[in-house]
Amino acid sequence: MVILMTTQISNDDIVTLFSNMAAMLEIKGDSVFKIRAYQRAANTIDQLSWSLATAAANGEDLRKIPGIGKAISEKVQEYVATGHVAAYDRLAEELPPNVLDLLEVPGMGPKTVKAAVEELGISSVVELEQAALDGRLAQLPRMGKKSAENILRHIHAQRMRSDRTPLGIAAETCAAVSAQLFDACPGLVSLTPAGSLRRWEETIGDLDLIAISDNPSETGPALAALPSVRETLVQGDSKTSVVVDPGIQIDLRIGEPDAMGAMLQYFTGSQQHNIRLRDYANRQGLSLNEYGITVIESGVTEKFADEASFYDRLGLPWIAPELRRGADELDAARAGSLPNLITVEDLRGDLHLHSDWSDGKFPLEEMVAAVAAMGYEYMALTDHSQGLGVANGLTPDRLARQIEILKALQDRYDMTILCGSEVDIRADGAMDFPDDVLAMLDWVIASVHNAMSQDRETMTRRIVRAMENPYVCVIGHASTRLLGHRDPVDFDIETLLQTARDTGTAMEINAAPERLDLKDTHAARARELGVPLVINTDSHHTDGLSNQRYGVAVARRAWCGPEHVLNAYPRAEFLAWLRSHKGERAARFDAMVARRRVESGQ
Ligand SMILES: [Zn+2]
Ligand SMILES: [Zn+2]
């Protein structure tokens, strides 16, 4: 198989380039149109499920992408060809070196940054902090003592919270704070997360909460008084902002029950979704804000108790938060072609599970019982293979014994128990078990657990070789990333997914909240190519079994319905796919998807 090797420039690199250019032009006070063009390009590229650099290198016309014109397209070409963009370098030379860091501080817009740089000679966040402390910052035009104090507080808060928080940690923190707040506030009726948490983004910036309370004035002070609060940033009638352990900012707002629809919609975002929705409303003579929808001509503001009626007023169906990315979702909503998204209830099995035979915490029997209690039709037990010594991986002998025990257990359950293994993909792409051992198994996950720093070409070839093994059913947590801890391995995702398609290999969406692997854009590309996805919890503990919602969120952000996910199919259909020859699985899966579509009337 020929592997198409491309440049190392990722979509993220290009997004950073253009957002930085937009910010620098803003500081310079350049034309609004030019600034918007770079912002729009950055946003568009961020949503792509395929590599822009590869497309550019293949000579494709990038201007066919909405939001990418001639100037942007030329800069992408230049970046891909040379690794530099002359216009960017010129801008960077004209401005002080750390100017982009200054923009990251809340309260520091481009105009303020410009003034701080030119009038106070500030070139770093440390110098900004100093100027705020000694009173110079407050003397800038339009600044004042209060704003300068806020900026100082934001610098401290930023230092305390390390960047964005992985989704799983943010969700846990949200649940804990919510429980404490309900205890502390007898009048609290509801507490709804909005923002990036409600959109199930993989990392969360600030945590937005909207409260409805019979006694609104008790809510903010109660939040500020919680023991987990490290610092209070804002305490007002309508909004309270605090930083809680482990360093997450919470913005709590009070909502009105009869106007909750607009408020929830407004604070759920994303910013890009709301900008596009606002444009769409404006064209109908309506304007949107956090309180409702205003008829521009009469000035009358209408209130909405829920989001469905809010969207309905605009002539749109409700759009699931996971889809609100400012990409194609509004067009799809208008055309009535929003996807019928998968839900947790659609899942009928979990196909990546560990027991204490390898590095799981529970005996085989207890793990199987806990999975059965989830109400599943099928499961696969997949302890590690021998090569993973640290995880007490199974030798072929131990595996044979485990299979016997599982087969005996099967008599007690209606749920189908598949004998599986999570087999290491060795550094050269060979499987950690020989084929005659793999042949004993019903279900083989192939995963990378070591030699993760291989270059792109080697890593891609390694996983491709695993996919070509006739016994490998699925690639587990392909990128091996751990959010906030370990970067993804480097591979050419397009080559991997094309090979998955060609070889009849499925791709896992690993639902462990620290993994979320495949990520959403890669899962979307898999869907487009007709590669079956499998949502697994990779549970090492019975508690992990309830993590499926995280994997389902990735699939939903990838516009997947239940038809795109193998373990959302009824047992008979799933087993028929599994028992078919690997070379026939792609065609079989296409037929399964088509049949589901017809049945559900899509
Ligand atoms: Zn693994
Ligand atoms: Zn695993």
XYZ file of C-alpha atoms and ligand atoms in Angstrom:
604
model
C 0.000 0.000 0.000
C 1.295 3.440 -0.918
C 1.040 5.928 1.896
C 0.465 9.486 0.843
C 2.827 11.544 2.920
C 2.050 15.169 3.341
C 3.403 18.184 5.048
C 3.429 18.350 8.845
C 1.282 21.492 8.997
C -2.002 20.730 10.756
C -5.302 22.572 10.544
C -4.667 23.780 14.110
C -1.429 25.444 12.991
C -3.279 27.309 10.261
C -6.114 28.309 12.609
C -3.574 29.761 15.067
C -1.829 31.622 12.259
C -4.991 33.337 11.053
C -6.421 34.118 14.509
C -3.105 35.690 15.458
C -3.091 37.730 12.284
C -6.621 38.964 13.005
C -5.598 39.972 16.536
C -2.447 41.738 15.390
C -4.315 43.664 12.691
C -6.842 44.696 15.308
C -4.093 46.099 17.524
C -2.712 47.975 14.557
C -6.202 49.328 13.872
C -6.362 47.867 10.379
C -9.523 47.504 8.261
C -12.442 45.709 9.884
C -13.091 43.725 6.700
C -9.574 42.353 6.658
C -9.784 41.401 10.355
C -13.152 39.678 9.869
C -11.816 37.791 6.848
C -9.026 36.247 8.936
C -11.379 35.447 11.820
C -13.838 33.806 9.470
C -11.090 31.788 7.797
C -9.782 30.596 11.177
C -13.253 29.527 12.247
C -13.972 27.728 8.983
C -10.676 25.834 9.002
C -11.220 24.837 12.630
C -14.359 22.949 11.573
C -12.815 21.005 8.701
C -12.689 17.245 9.052
C -9.852 16.885 6.529
C -6.348 18.301 6.211
C -6.198 21.659 4.486
C -2.438 21.354 4.003
C -2.907 18.057 2.162
C -5.535 19.596 -0.084
C -3.253 22.554 -0.776
C -0.306 20.269 -1.487
C -2.469 18.284 -3.923
C -3.172 21.475 -5.828
C -6.870 21.644 -4.937
C -8.631 24.981 -5.261
C -9.163 26.115 -1.671
C -11.477 28.926 -2.713
C -14.295 26.406 -3.052
C -14.420 26.427 0.764
C -16.848 29.113 1.992
C -14.962 31.856 3.844
C -11.689 31.260 1.989
C -10.943 33.824 -0.696
C -7.958 34.480 -2.883
C -5.773 36.219 -0.275
C -6.345 33.533 2.374
C -5.889 30.727 -0.112
C -2.549 32.164 -1.223
C -1.369 32.414 2.371
C -2.249 28.773 3.020
C -0.315 27.780 -0.109
C 2.639 29.876 1.014
C 2.549 28.386 4.523
C 2.365 24.821 3.223
C 5.124 25.373 0.671
C 7.581 27.327 2.838
C 6.491 26.965 6.480
C 6.243 30.771 6.666
C 3.837 33.538 5.760
C 5.613 36.781 4.907
C 2.627 38.951 5.859
C 2.557 37.354 9.322
C 6.279 37.850 9.850
C 5.964 41.516 8.859
C 3.127 42.053 11.349
C 5.033 40.296 14.115
C 8.039 42.545 13.468
C 5.967 45.685 13.696
C 4.532 44.806 17.122
C 6.220 44.079 20.471
C 7.031 40.383 20.949
C 4.477 39.325 23.611
C 1.579 41.364 22.396
C -0.618 38.305 21.785
C -0.304 37.283 25.446
C -1.648 40.686 26.475
C -4.736 40.151 24.352
C -5.475 36.913 26.206
C -6.116 38.813 29.430
C -9.875 39.427 29.801
C -10.599 43.133 29.711
C -7.652 43.816 27.424
C -9.139 44.510 23.991
C -6.982 45.456 21.016
C -7.392 49.209 21.689
C -6.292 48.856 25.315
C -3.376 46.659 24.327
C -2.367 49.278 21.782
C -2.477 52.039 24.393
C -0.625 49.918 26.966
C 2.099 49.166 24.448
C 2.474 52.658 23.038
C 1.937 54.823 26.100
C 3.287 52.629 28.900
C 5.839 50.593 26.957
C 4.316 47.326 28.243
C 5.417 44.193 26.424
C 4.450 41.292 28.721
C 1.756 40.150 31.147
C 4.199 40.607 34.045
C 4.738 44.237 33.038
C 0.987 44.680 32.681
C 0.509 43.326 36.191
C 3.134 45.766 37.484
C 1.416 48.700 35.750
C -1.918 47.655 37.255
C -0.368 47.468 40.724
C 1.427 50.835 40.604
C -1.557 52.721 39.183
C -0.188 53.551 35.710
C -2.685 51.276 33.934
C -5.652 53.083 35.523
C -4.504 56.334 33.937
C -4.888 55.118 30.369
C -7.796 56.664 28.452
C -11.137 54.862 29.055
C -9.532 52.674 31.729
C -10.019 53.932 35.284
C -9.285 52.374 38.664
C -12.074 49.790 38.624
C -11.185 48.331 35.199
C -7.513 48.208 36.125
C -8.368 46.293 39.305
C -10.461 43.852 37.289
C -7.597 43.261 34.902
C -5.303 42.549 37.818
C -7.801 40.069 39.209
C -8.088 38.372 35.813
C -4.304 38.054 35.571
C -4.280 36.302 38.944
C -7.213 34.085 38.018
C -5.596 33.171 34.721
C -2.422 32.205 36.526
C -4.371 29.989 38.910
C -6.317 28.085 36.328
C -4.197 26.202 33.919
C -5.600 26.881 30.501
C -8.749 25.030 29.553
C -10.104 22.163 31.637
C -10.718 18.683 30.177
C -14.443 17.987 29.763
C -14.562 15.143 32.309
C -13.059 17.256 35.094
C -15.305 20.211 34.266
C -18.394 17.973 34.303
C -17.423 16.500 37.681
C -16.753 19.948 39.107
C -20.073 21.182 37.774
C -21.920 18.266 39.393
C -20.163 18.779 42.730
C -20.714 22.550 42.827
C -24.347 22.103 41.786
C -24.982 19.629 44.598
C -23.365 21.967 47.149
C -25.358 24.918 45.873
C -28.661 23.043 46.108
C -27.773 22.198 49.723
C -26.944 25.818 50.487
C -29.934 27.419 48.718
C -33.398 26.207 49.766
C -34.977 28.462 47.123
C -32.990 27.050 44.202
C -35.334 25.525 41.605
C -32.934 24.590 38.810
C -29.320 24.978 37.802
C -28.507 24.497 34.129
C -25.018 24.377 32.623
C -24.602 26.386 29.414
C -21.504 27.268 27.375
C -18.893 24.813 26.184
C -19.895 22.225 28.793
C -23.416 22.021 27.374
C -21.920 21.726 23.899
C -19.738 18.850 25.221
C -16.539 20.386 23.903
C -13.487 18.336 24.752
C -12.044 21.107 26.884
C -13.965 23.771 28.759
C -13.054 27.423 29.294
C -15.306 28.943 31.929
C -18.207 27.038 33.382
C -21.502 28.878 32.776
C -24.413 28.098 35.060
C -27.914 29.529 34.895
C -30.000 29.370 38.052
C -33.723 29.705 38.551
C -34.574 30.413 42.141
C -37.527 31.384 44.323
C -35.037 33.457 46.291
C -32.571 34.792 43.670
C -30.629 37.050 46.032
C -29.342 34.097 48.093
C -27.744 32.295 45.121
C -24.693 34.438 44.298
C -23.514 34.876 47.899
C -24.053 31.143 48.510
C -21.785 30.316 45.553
C -19.109 32.721 46.779
C -19.263 31.111 50.239
C -18.706 27.513 49.085
C -15.563 25.953 50.607
C -14.164 25.057 47.174
C -14.059 28.720 46.091
C -10.524 30.101 45.815
C -11.384 33.602 44.730
C -14.439 35.702 43.952
C -14.020 37.747 40.766
C -17.442 39.383 40.426
C -20.352 39.531 42.821
C -23.387 41.374 41.486
C -27.156 41.057 41.309
C -27.247 39.353 37.934
C -23.892 37.573 37.859
C -21.428 35.984 40.254
C -18.006 34.799 39.073
C -15.701 32.679 41.190
C -12.704 30.406 40.716
C -13.161 26.993 42.347
C -10.782 24.069 42.844
C -9.133 22.748 40.713
C -8.892 26.197 39.097
C -12.104 26.522 37.058
C -13.940 29.830 36.700
C -17.692 29.583 37.257
C -20.023 32.299 35.974
C -23.411 31.994 37.640
C -26.357 33.971 36.294
C -29.933 34.203 37.477
C -32.581 33.400 34.905
C -36.333 34.018 34.715
C -38.495 30.929 34.122
C -40.533 32.596 31.373
C -37.410 33.896 29.590
C -35.138 30.885 30.075
C -35.158 29.943 26.373
C -33.292 33.038 25.203
C -30.930 33.047 28.152
C -29.947 29.411 27.756
C -29.553 29.862 24.013
C -27.458 33.000 24.409
C -25.048 31.576 26.971
C -24.763 28.164 25.323
C -23.130 29.669 22.227
C -20.959 28.961 20.458
C -20.076 32.520 19.681
C -19.922 31.713 15.964
C -23.296 29.963 16.039
C -24.851 32.963 17.745
C -23.279 35.431 15.306
C -24.761 33.515 12.385
C -28.107 33.123 14.096
C -28.169 36.866 14.782
C -27.542 37.630 11.105
C -30.313 35.243 10.186
C -32.722 36.902 12.633
C -31.764 40.410 11.452
C -32.765 39.516 7.928
C -36.247 38.736 9.294
C -36.437 42.075 11.081
C -35.688 40.490 14.450
C -32.874 40.997 16.905
C -31.659 38.525 19.513
C -30.388 39.030 23.009
C -30.204 37.135 26.268
C -33.726 38.223 27.273
C -35.652 37.314 24.161
C -36.340 38.179 20.541
C -37.094 41.795 19.685
C -39.169 42.829 16.687
C -36.969 45.641 15.399
C -39.788 47.745 13.927
C -41.982 47.799 17.026
C -39.264 47.401 19.636
C -41.352 44.731 21.371
C -39.354 41.933 23.020
C -40.936 38.489 23.099
C -39.966 36.026 25.841
C -39.522 32.269 25.512
C -39.705 29.710 28.274
C -37.585 27.174 26.402
C -35.150 26.965 23.533
C -37.467 25.059 21.211
C -39.947 27.943 21.144
C -37.061 30.412 20.734
C -35.763 28.645 17.602
C -39.314 28.101 16.409
C -39.927 31.872 16.431
C -37.063 32.132 13.926
C -38.654 29.452 11.758
C -36.080 26.839 12.759
C -36.181 23.471 14.470
C -34.327 23.181 17.791
C -30.617 22.618 17.164
C -28.788 20.270 19.550
C -26.053 22.130 21.503
C -23.362 19.748 20.226
C -24.069 20.995 16.692
C -23.880 24.695 17.533
C -20.464 25.346 16.091
C -21.195 28.033 13.541
C -20.512 25.604 10.690
C -23.262 24.056 8.548
C -25.896 23.559 11.232
C -28.020 26.601 10.381
C -28.190 25.680 6.707
C -29.143 22.134 7.653
C -31.774 23.413 10.097
C -33.329 25.617 7.406
C -33.287 22.784 4.897
C -34.845 20.402 7.435
C -31.828 18.117 7.146
C -30.414 18.155 10.676
C -29.134 14.680 11.556
C -31.090 12.341 13.798
C -28.339 12.215 16.433
C -27.395 9.121 18.375
C -28.278 9.019 22.089
C -27.002 6.916 25.000
C -30.222 4.884 24.848
C -29.276 3.728 21.341
C -26.225 1.796 22.567
C -26.734 -1.960 22.851
C -23.301 -3.111 23.884
C -19.897 -2.170 25.266
C -16.984 -3.722 23.427
C -13.873 -2.593 25.324
C -13.718 -3.734 28.960
C -10.970 -4.814 31.342
C -11.027 -7.160 34.354
C -8.434 -7.795 37.074
C -6.895 -10.412 34.819
C -4.979 -7.446 33.358
C -5.163 -3.897 34.787
C -8.887 -3.708 35.628
C -10.067 -3.473 39.238
C -12.803 -6.134 39.292
C -12.915 -9.906 38.822
C -14.259 -11.151 35.493
C -17.534 -12.341 37.005
C -18.278 -8.992 38.670
C -17.422 -7.035 35.554
C -19.742 -9.170 33.412
C -22.538 -8.854 35.981
C -22.157 -5.058 36.043
C -22.294 -4.879 32.240
C -25.400 -7.096 32.177
C -27.014 -4.732 34.688
C -26.636 -1.954 32.095
C -29.253 -3.822 30.051
C -26.953 -4.488 27.104
C -27.539 -7.140 24.426
C -23.833 -7.863 23.995
C -20.383 -7.113 25.391
C -16.752 -7.956 24.795
C -14.212 -8.540 27.513
C -10.907 -7.218 26.228
C -8.009 -7.534 28.653
C -4.538 -6.511 27.502
C -2.191 -8.778 25.542
C 1.131 -10.152 26.798
C 3.343 -7.307 25.540
C 1.838 -4.837 27.961
C 3.749 -6.105 30.984
C 2.904 -3.113 33.184
C -0.783 -3.903 32.714
C -0.314 -7.617 33.489
C -1.157 -8.496 29.886
C -2.370 -12.058 29.199
C -0.134 -14.746 27.702
C -1.794 -17.096 25.178
C -2.197 -19.692 27.961
C -3.954 -17.289 30.313
C -6.086 -16.050 27.436
C -7.179 -19.622 26.647
C -8.172 -20.099 30.292
C -10.065 -16.812 30.352
C -11.975 -17.827 27.237
C -13.072 -21.058 28.931
C -14.352 -19.162 31.946
C -16.223 -16.649 29.778
C -17.828 -19.470 27.787
C -19.006 -21.074 31.005
C -20.345 -17.722 32.229
C -22.357 -17.312 29.036
C -24.893 -19.922 30.236
C -25.989 -17.587 33.011
C -26.703 -14.619 30.743
C -29.027 -13.686 27.953
C -26.469 -11.008 26.963
C -23.954 -12.276 24.395
C -20.453 -12.339 25.888
C -17.738 -12.002 23.269
C -14.244 -13.245 24.084
C -11.955 -10.427 23.120
C -8.575 -8.890 23.668
C -7.027 -5.442 23.412
C -3.946 -6.491 21.509
C -0.882 -4.262 21.370
C 0.213 -3.012 17.997
C 3.977 -3.485 18.249
C 6.306 -0.715 17.085
C 6.662 -2.302 13.636
C 2.907 -2.815 13.224
C 2.928 -6.546 14.029
C 0.227 -7.748 16.400
C 1.286 -8.828 19.885
C -0.386 -12.257 19.405
C 0.265 -14.594 16.461
C -2.646 -15.254 14.100
C -3.439 -18.688 15.597
C -4.053 -17.021 18.980
C -6.073 -14.199 17.434
C -8.172 -16.858 15.711
C -9.467 -18.035 19.120
C -11.074 -14.639 19.725
C -14.485 -13.250 18.759
C -13.394 -9.614 18.939
C -9.939 -8.082 18.502
C -9.142 -4.465 19.364
C -5.745 -3.298 18.134
C -4.203 -0.440 20.120
C -0.977 1.525 20.346
C 0.402 1.686 23.894
C 4.123 2.355 23.384
C 6.646 3.894 20.977
C 4.283 6.847 20.694
C 6.869 9.331 19.470
C 7.304 7.684 16.068
C 7.219 10.094 13.140
C 4.093 10.472 11.102
C 5.076 8.109 8.326
C 6.191 5.303 10.652
C 3.133 5.606 12.914
C 0.736 5.684 9.961
C 2.353 2.617 8.407
C 2.259 0.857 11.799
C -1.508 1.286 12.251
C -2.195 0.528 8.588
C -0.398 -2.798 9.025
C -2.595 -3.611 12.033
C -5.715 -2.839 9.996
C -4.547 -5.213 7.288
C -4.507 -8.091 9.791
C -7.594 -10.200 9.010
C -8.432 -10.712 12.706
C -8.349 -7.067 13.783
C -11.937 -5.771 14.129
C -11.323 -2.258 15.398
C -8.552 0.222 16.199
C -8.768 1.322 19.862
C -8.148 4.947 20.984
C -6.221 5.668 17.781
C -4.415 8.848 18.820
C -3.600 7.656 22.401
C -3.968 11.218 23.646
C -4.804 11.997 27.275
C -6.442 15.407 27.493
C -4.240 17.795 29.410
C -1.544 15.119 29.871
C -0.394 13.517 26.643
C -0.434 14.826 23.106
C -1.849 12.651 20.334
C 0.549 10.531 18.301
C 1.285 11.819 14.832
C -0.461 10.065 11.943
C -2.067 10.828 8.629
C -5.730 10.489 9.563
C -6.919 10.457 5.961
C -4.711 7.474 5.103
C -5.836 5.659 8.254
C -9.533 6.175 7.618
C -9.254 5.263 3.929
C -7.453 2.075 4.971
C -10.088 1.362 7.600
C -12.687 1.623 4.872
C -10.707 -0.553 2.417
C -9.914 -3.263 4.965
C -13.316 -3.408 6.727
C -11.853 -2.219 10.043
C -13.982 -0.248 12.486
C -12.713 2.778 14.443
C -13.330 3.241 18.147
C -14.596 6.367 19.811
C -13.093 5.779 23.243
C -15.520 7.342 25.723
C -13.112 7.599 28.664
C -13.451 11.328 29.372
C -9.679 11.833 29.450
C -9.389 10.278 25.984
C -12.354 11.168 23.694
C -10.432 9.401 20.957
C -11.228 9.532 17.959
C -11.951 13.203 18.305
C -15.015 14.786 16.725
C -13.555 15.939 13.393
C -11.900 12.567 12.821
C -15.122 10.759 13.691
C -16.953 12.992 11.199
C -14.511 12.017 8.480
C -14.961 8.331 9.369
C -18.715 8.761 8.992
C -18.306 10.440 5.610
C -16.123 7.591 4.382
C -18.524 4.901 5.621
C -16.160 3.589 8.301
C -18.147 1.981 11.144
C -17.643 3.632 14.531
C -17.814 1.811 17.873
C -18.432 3.734 21.125
C -16.678 1.984 24.022
C -16.049 2.970 27.629
C -12.719 1.088 28.019
C -13.834 0.564 31.625
C -11.253 -0.662 34.107
C -13.797 -0.271 36.908
C -17.561 -0.812 37.080
C -17.947 2.955 37.625
C -16.550 3.553 34.134
C -19.517 1.859 32.468
C -21.581 5.032 32.718
C -19.063 7.075 30.716
C -20.755 6.241 27.388
C -22.324 9.707 27.267
C -18.897 11.226 26.640
C -18.335 9.027 23.603
C -21.889 9.623 22.407
C -21.153 13.370 22.623
C -18.154 12.974 20.307
C -20.350 11.061 17.854
C -23.059 13.711 18.082
C -20.535 16.479 17.445
C -19.549 14.428 14.387
C -23.195 14.467 13.180
C -23.576 10.719 13.720
C -26.872 8.932 14.000
C -27.285 5.440 15.478
C -26.825 4.030 11.971
C -23.155 5.080 11.985
C -22.306 3.243 15.200
C -21.893 -0.541 15.158
C -22.815 -1.112 18.788
C -26.082 0.739 18.302
C -27.302 -2.114 16.065
C -29.436 -4.958 17.390
C -27.496 -8.074 18.320
C -28.369 -10.092 15.228
C -27.251 -7.374 12.838
C -24.075 -6.621 14.761
C -23.134 -10.302 14.972
C -23.839 -10.797 11.272
C -21.377 -7.983 10.505
C -18.816 -9.497 12.868
C -19.172 -12.985 11.416
C -18.835 -11.832 7.832
C -15.464 -11.998 6.127
C -13.459 -8.820 6.695
C -13.338 -8.111 2.980
C -17.141 -8.026 2.869
C -17.708 -5.818 5.886
C -17.572 -2.446 4.110
C -20.353 -3.415 1.708
C -22.336 -5.021 4.505
C -22.057 -1.897 6.625
C -23.210 0.294 3.720
C -26.283 -1.918 3.441
C -26.919 -1.719 7.185
C -26.756 2.087 7.093
C -29.048 2.243 4.069
C -31.605 -0.059 5.686
C -31.627 1.988 8.912
C -32.138 5.145 6.893
C -35.170 3.675 5.139
C -36.619 2.339 8.405
C -36.290 5.688 10.141
C -37.691 7.539 7.141
C -34.596 9.678 6.476
Zn -5.685 0.789 25.569
Zn -8.295 -0.625 27.136
